[in-house]
PDB file of C-alpha atoms and ligand atoms in Angstrom:
ATOM      1  CA  MET A   1      58.349 151.619 125.350  1.00  0.00           C
ATOM      2  CA  LYS A   2      61.696 149.250 123.985  1.00  0.00           C
ATOM      3  CA  LEU A   3      63.751 146.849 125.347  1.00  0.00           C
ATOM      4  CA  VAL A   4      67.302 147.972 123.961  1.00  0.00           C
ATOM      5  CA  VAL A   5      69.539 144.996 123.959  1.00  0.00           C
ATOM      6  CA  ALA A   6      72.995 145.536 123.202  1.00  0.00           C
ATOM      7  CA  VAL A   7      75.733 143.152 122.422  1.00  0.00           C
ATOM      8  CA  VAL A   8      79.117 144.695 122.898  1.00  0.00           C
ATOM      9  CA  GLN A   9      82.999 143.940 123.558  1.00  0.00           C
ATOM     10  CA  GLY A  10      84.049 143.536 126.908  1.00  0.00           C
ATOM     11  CA  LYS A  11      86.579 146.584 126.621  1.00  0.00           C
ATOM     12  CA  ASP A  12      83.385 148.912 125.297  1.00  0.00           C
ATOM     13  CA  ALA A  13      81.240 147.880 127.857  1.00  0.00           C
ATOM     14  CA  GLU A  14      82.653 150.293 130.907  1.00  0.00           C
ATOM     15  CA  GLY A  15      82.597 153.638 128.728  1.00  0.00           C
ATOM     16  CA  LEU A  16      79.068 152.365 127.668  1.00  0.00           C
ATOM     17  CA  MET A  17      77.415 151.458 131.066  1.00  0.00           C
ATOM     18  CA  GLY A  18      79.278 155.053 132.645  1.00  0.00           C
ATOM     19  CA  ALA A  19      77.293 157.019 129.748  1.00  0.00           C
ATOM     20  CA  LEU A  20      73.882 155.150 129.809  1.00  0.00           C
ATOM     21  CA  ARG A  21      74.323 156.232 133.852  1.00  0.00           C
ATOM     22  CA  GLN A  22      75.298 159.539 132.927  1.00  0.00           C
ATOM     23  CA  GLY A  23      72.335 159.957 130.988  1.00  0.00           C
ATOM     24  CA  ASN A  24      70.515 158.837 133.385  1.00  0.00           C
ATOM     25  CA  TYR A  25      69.282 155.456 131.663  1.00  0.00           C
ATOM     26  CA  ARG A  26      68.587 152.692 133.795  1.00  0.00           C
ATOM     27  CA  ALA A  27      70.940 149.105 132.737  1.00  0.00           C
ATOM     28  CA  THR A  28      72.170 145.740 133.149  1.00  0.00           C
ATOM     29  CA  GLN A  29      74.720 143.875 131.813  1.00  0.00           C
ATOM     30  CA  ILE A  30      74.897 140.422 131.493  1.00  0.00           C
ATOM     31  CA  ASN A  31      78.340 138.856 131.091  1.00  0.00           C
ATOM     32  CA  SER A  32      78.085 136.517 127.442  1.00  0.00           C
ATOM     33  CA  SER A  33      80.174 134.803 125.235  1.00  0.00           C
ATOM     34  CA  GLY A  34      79.733 135.278 121.092  1.00  0.00           C
ATOM     35  CA  GLY A  35      78.770 131.782 119.111  1.00  0.00           C
ATOM     36  CA  PHE A  36      81.479 132.620 116.526  1.00  0.00           C
ATOM     37  CA  LEU A  37      84.729 133.624 118.075  1.00  0.00           C
ATOM     38  CA  ARG A  38      83.545 132.229 121.530  1.00  0.00           C
ATOM     39  CA  GLU A  39      85.275 135.208 123.522  1.00  0.00           C
ATOM     40  CA  ASN A  40      83.829 137.172 126.617  1.00  0.00           C
ATOM     41  CA  ASN A  41      81.568 140.005 124.952  1.00  0.00           C
ATOM     42  CA  VAL A  42      78.868 142.240 127.156  1.00  0.00           C
ATOM     43  CA  THR A  43      75.426 141.973 127.099  1.00  0.00           C
ATOM     44  CA  ILE A  44      73.702 145.425 128.035  1.00  0.00           C
ATOM     45  CA  MET A  45      69.884 145.715 128.419  1.00  0.00           C
ATOM     46  CA  THR A  46      68.329 149.287 128.688  1.00  0.00           C
ATOM     47  CA  GLY A  47      64.384 149.674 129.003  1.00  0.00           C
ATOM     48  CA  VAL A  48      63.464 153.061 127.731  1.00  0.00           C
ATOM     49  CA  ASN A  49      60.495 155.106 126.547  1.00  0.00           C
ATOM     50  CA  ASP A  50      60.167 155.014 122.562  1.00  0.00           C
ATOM     51  CA  ALA A  51      61.572 158.648 122.114  1.00  0.00           C
ATOM     52  CA  GLN A  52      64.924 157.980 123.936  1.00  0.00           C
ATOM     53  CA  VAL A  53      65.958 154.780 121.508  1.00  0.00           C
ATOM     54  CA  PRO A  54      67.534 156.940 118.913  1.00  0.00           C
ATOM     55  CA  ASP A  55      69.915 159.110 122.036  1.00  0.00           C
ATOM     56  CA  VAL A  56      70.882 155.216 123.160  1.00  0.00           C
ATOM     57  CA  PHE A  57      72.062 154.678 119.819  1.00  0.00           C
ATOM     58  CA  ARG A  58      73.874 157.562 119.807  1.00  0.00           C
ATOM     59  CA  LEU A  59      75.703 156.622 123.151  1.00  0.00           C
ATOM     60  CA  ILE A  60      76.442 152.984 121.687  1.00  0.00           C
ATOM     61  CA  ARG A  61      77.913 154.573 118.665  1.00  0.00           C
ATOM     62  CA  GLU A  62      80.011 157.005 120.474  1.00  0.00           C
ATOM     63  CA  ASN A  63      81.363 154.119 123.044  1.00  0.00           C
ATOM     64  CA  CYS A  64      81.362 150.840 120.762  1.00  0.00           C
ATOM     65  CA  TYR A  65      84.451 150.422 118.342  1.00  0.00           C
ATOM     66  CA  THR A  66      85.284 148.195 115.279  1.00  0.00           C
ATOM     67  CA  ARG A  67      88.201 146.235 115.970  1.00  0.00           C
ATOM     68  CA  THR A  68      90.421 143.441 114.212  1.00  0.00           C
ATOM     69  CA  GLN A  69      90.769 140.217 115.130  1.00  0.00           C
ATOM     70  CA  TYR A  70      91.985 136.718 113.685  1.00  0.00           C
ATOM     71  CA  VAL A  71      90.555 133.517 114.336  1.00  0.00           C
ATOM     72  CA  ASN A  72      92.174 129.707 113.093  1.00  0.00           C
ATOM     73  CA  PRO A  73      90.169 128.524 110.975  1.00  0.00           C
ATOM     74  CA  LEU A  74      89.034 124.570 112.017  1.00  0.00           C
ATOM     75  CA  LEU A  75      91.043 122.024 110.841  1.00  0.00           C
ATOM     76  CA  PRO A  76      89.855 119.945 107.742  1.00  0.00           C
ATOM     77  CA  ILE A  77      89.668 116.491 107.786  1.00  0.00           C
ATOM     78  CA  MET A  78      93.341 115.058 106.534  1.00  0.00           C
ATOM     79  CA  GLU A  79      94.286 111.947 105.572  1.00  0.00           C
ATOM     80  CA  PRO A  80      97.324 110.714 107.447  1.00  0.00           C
ATOM     81  CA  GLY A  81     100.854 112.399 105.884  1.00  0.00           C
ATOM     82  CA  GLU A  82      98.748 115.015 104.764  1.00  0.00           C
ATOM     83  CA  PHE A  83     100.288 118.659 105.951  1.00  0.00           C
ATOM     84  CA  TYR A  84      98.051 121.775 106.122  1.00  0.00           C
ATOM     85  CA  MET A  85      98.951 125.168 107.505  1.00  0.00           C
ATOM     86  CA  PRO A  86      96.170 127.099 108.934  1.00  0.00           C
ATOM     87  CA  SER A  87      96.636 130.804 108.070  1.00  0.00           C
ATOM     88  CA  PRO A  88      94.251 133.000 110.244  1.00  0.00           C
ATOM     89  CA  VAL A  89      91.086 134.653 108.700  1.00  0.00           C
ATOM     90  CA  GLU A  90      90.747 138.377 109.795  1.00  0.00           C
ATOM     91  CA  VAL A  91      87.079 139.428 110.646  1.00  0.00           C
ATOM     92  CA  GLN A  92      85.777 142.569 112.325  1.00  0.00           C
ATOM     93  CA  VAL A  93      83.879 142.422 115.349  1.00  0.00           C
ATOM     94  CA  GLY A  94      81.600 145.347 116.443  1.00  0.00           C
ATOM     95  CA  GLY A  95      81.025 148.358 117.873  1.00  0.00           C
ATOM     96  CA  ALA A  96      77.961 146.795 118.424  1.00  0.00           C
ATOM     97  CA  THR A  97      75.101 144.359 117.374  1.00  0.00           C
ATOM     98  CA  VAL A  98      71.625 146.152 118.757  1.00  0.00           C
ATOM     99  CA  PHE A  99      68.022 144.556 118.820  1.00  0.00           C
ATOM    100  CA  VAL A 100      65.367 146.682 119.638  1.00  0.00           C
ATOM    101  CA  LEU A 101      62.771 144.621 121.113  1.00  0.00           C
ATOM    102  CA  PRO A 102      58.610 145.955 122.012  1.00  0.00           C
ATOM    103  CA  ILE A 103      58.073 145.802 125.849  1.00  0.00           C
ATOM    104  CA  VAL A 104      54.897 144.224 127.203  1.00  0.00           C
ATOM    105  CA  ARG A 105      54.808 145.551 130.001  1.00  0.00           C
ATOM    106  CA  TYR A 106      57.353 147.306 132.855  1.00  0.00           C
ATOM    107  CA  GLU A 107      57.044 147.322 136.751  1.00  0.00           C
ATOM    108  CA  ARG A 108      59.334 148.060 139.113  1.00  0.00           C
ATOM    109  CA  ILE A 109      58.552 146.248 142.016  1.00  0.00           C
ATOM    110  CA  MET A 110      58.690 148.212 145.614  1.00  0.00           C
ATOM    111  CA  ALA A 111      56.966 147.867 149.252  1.00  0.00           C
ATOM    112  CA  GLY A 112      53.856 149.554 149.253  1.00  0.00           C
ATOM    113  CA  ALA A 113      54.713 151.238 145.761  1.00  0.00           C
ATOM    114  CA  THR A 114      54.236 150.481 141.583  1.00  0.00           C
ATOM    115  CA  ASP A 115      56.087 152.317 138.563  1.00  0.00           C
ATOM    116  CA  GLY A 116      55.155 150.506 135.794  1.00  0.00           C
ATOM    117  CA  ILE A 117      53.303 150.666 132.330  1.00  0.00           C
ATOM    118  CA  GLY A 118      51.853 147.952 130.469  1.00  0.00           C
ATOM    119  CA  ALA A 119      48.294 146.377 130.031  1.00  0.00           C
ATOM    120  CA  GLY A 120      46.754 145.666 133.620  1.00  0.00           C
ATOM    121  CA  TRP A 121      47.449 142.384 134.525  1.00  0.00           C
TER     122      TRP A 121
HETATM  123  P1  2BA B   1      80.843 136.217 117.819  1.00  0.00           P
HETATM  124  O1  2BA B   1      79.708 135.400 117.292  1.00  0.00           O
HETATM  125  O2  2BA B   1      81.912 135.748 118.195  1.00  0.00           O
HETATM  126  O3  2BA B   1      80.927 136.842 116.539  1.00  0.00           O
HETATM  127  C1  2BA B   1      82.587 137.583 116.376  1.00  0.00           C
HETATM  128  C2  2BA B   1      82.698 138.710 114.735  1.00  0.00           C
HETATM  129  O4  2BA B   1      83.108 136.959 113.849  1.00  0.00           O
HETATM  130  C3  2BA B   1      81.234 138.928 114.264  1.00  0.00           C
HETATM  131  O5  2BA B   1      81.206 140.122 114.685  1.00  0.00           O
HETATM  132  C4  2BA B   1      81.728 138.764 112.930  1.00  0.00           C
HETATM  133  O6  2BA B   1      82.683 139.476 112.077  1.00  0.00           O
HETATM  134  C5  2BA B   1      82.358 137.109 113.003  1.00  0.00           C
HETATM  135  N1  2BA B   1      81.286 136.224 112.806  1.00  0.00           N
HETATM  136  C6  2BA B   1      80.286 135.989 113.492  1.00  0.00           C
HETATM  137  N2  2BA B   1      79.693 134.327 112.628  1.00  0.00           N
HETATM  138  C7  2BA B   1      80.347 134.278 111.736  1.00  0.00           C
HETATM  139  C8  2BA B   1      80.013 133.649 111.066  1.00  0.00           C
HETATM  140  N3  2BA B   1      79.077 132.542 110.581  1.00  0.00           N
HETATM  141  N4  2BA B   1      80.881 133.554 109.473  1.00  0.00           N
HETATM  142  C9  2BA B   1      81.299 134.150 109.545  1.00  0.00           C
HETATM  143  N5  2BA B   1      82.001 135.866 110.454  1.00  0.00           N
HETATM  144  C10 2BA B   1      80.942 135.551 111.422  1.00  0.00           C
HETATM  145  P2  2BA B   1      79.992 141.099 115.266  1.00  0.00           P
HETATM  146  O7  2BA B   1      78.866 140.538 113.959  1.00  0.00           O
HETATM  147  O8  2BA B   1      80.423 142.445 115.086  1.00  0.00           O
HETATM  148  O9  2BA B   1      78.873 140.493 116.526  1.00  0.00           O
HETATM  149  C11 2BA B   1      79.697 140.120 117.482  1.00  0.00           C
HETATM  150  C12 2BA B   1      79.022 139.720 118.496  1.00  0.00           C
HETATM  151  O10 2BA B   1      77.630 139.920 118.566  1.00  0.00           O
HETATM  152  C13 2BA B   1      79.060 138.235 118.314  1.00  0.00           C
HETATM  153  O11 2BA B   1      79.868 137.377 118.488  1.00  0.00           O
HETATM  154  C14 2BA B   1      77.609 137.413 118.652  1.00  0.00           C
HETATM  155  O12 2BA B   1      77.992 137.420 120.464  1.00  0.00           O
HETATM  156  C15 2BA B   1      76.834 139.089 118.380  1.00  0.00           C
HETATM  157  N6  2BA B   1      75.848 138.780 117.239  1.00  0.00           N
HETATM  158  C16 2BA B   1      76.481 139.247 116.559  1.00  0.00           C
HETATM  159  N7  2BA B   1      75.108 139.130 115.760  1.00  0.00           N
HETATM  160  C17 2BA B   1      74.171 138.044 116.528  1.00  0.00           C
HETATM  161  C18 2BA B   1      72.748 137.835 115.894  1.00  0.00           C
HETATM  162  N8  2BA B   1      72.215 137.794 114.746  1.00  0.00           N
HETATM  163  N9  2BA B   1      72.215 137.298 117.053  1.00  0.00           N
HETATM  164  C19 2BA B   1      72.601 137.212 118.406  1.00  0.00           C
HETATM  165  N10 2BA B   1      73.965 138.124 118.734  1.00  0.00           N
HETATM  166  C20 2BA B   1      74.861 138.179 117.658  1.00  0.00           C
END
């Protein structure tokens, strides 16, 4: 089993969550923000069988789009009287940043029953 962790833009999160639901994948979304742009994005985690990873990547590709953003660079240290006109820098964000992690143990704990995979603890 694998945990697919996808950092996506907020605008794409709803579409991707819908596609995952339709594909019968369980998923969790966490509101996050990027360290560079400091803008809100969404981190989506879905635990799937190894064979399903390519299908999850297909859904991410179909639902997450690359967009261009402009950022103002940090102001340099200046002497009094100096004038600096910052010009915005163009960055490409997304479609998505995806990590695939091995799952050591997966368990859904419910009263009287277990549904899980992993070494016996
Ligand atoms: P941010 O950190 O806000 O980065 C937004 C975009 O800014 C990045 O898009 C990239 O185009 C640019 N960028 C980021 N760091 C940069 C740097 N040091 N110098 C120049 N440009 C830089 P993406 O690469 O598509 O990343 C989108 C978001 O995915 C990131 O938002 C961050 O939240 C996450 N991310 C990307 N790489 C990651 C990593 N290695 N580990 C954890 N999160 C990551």
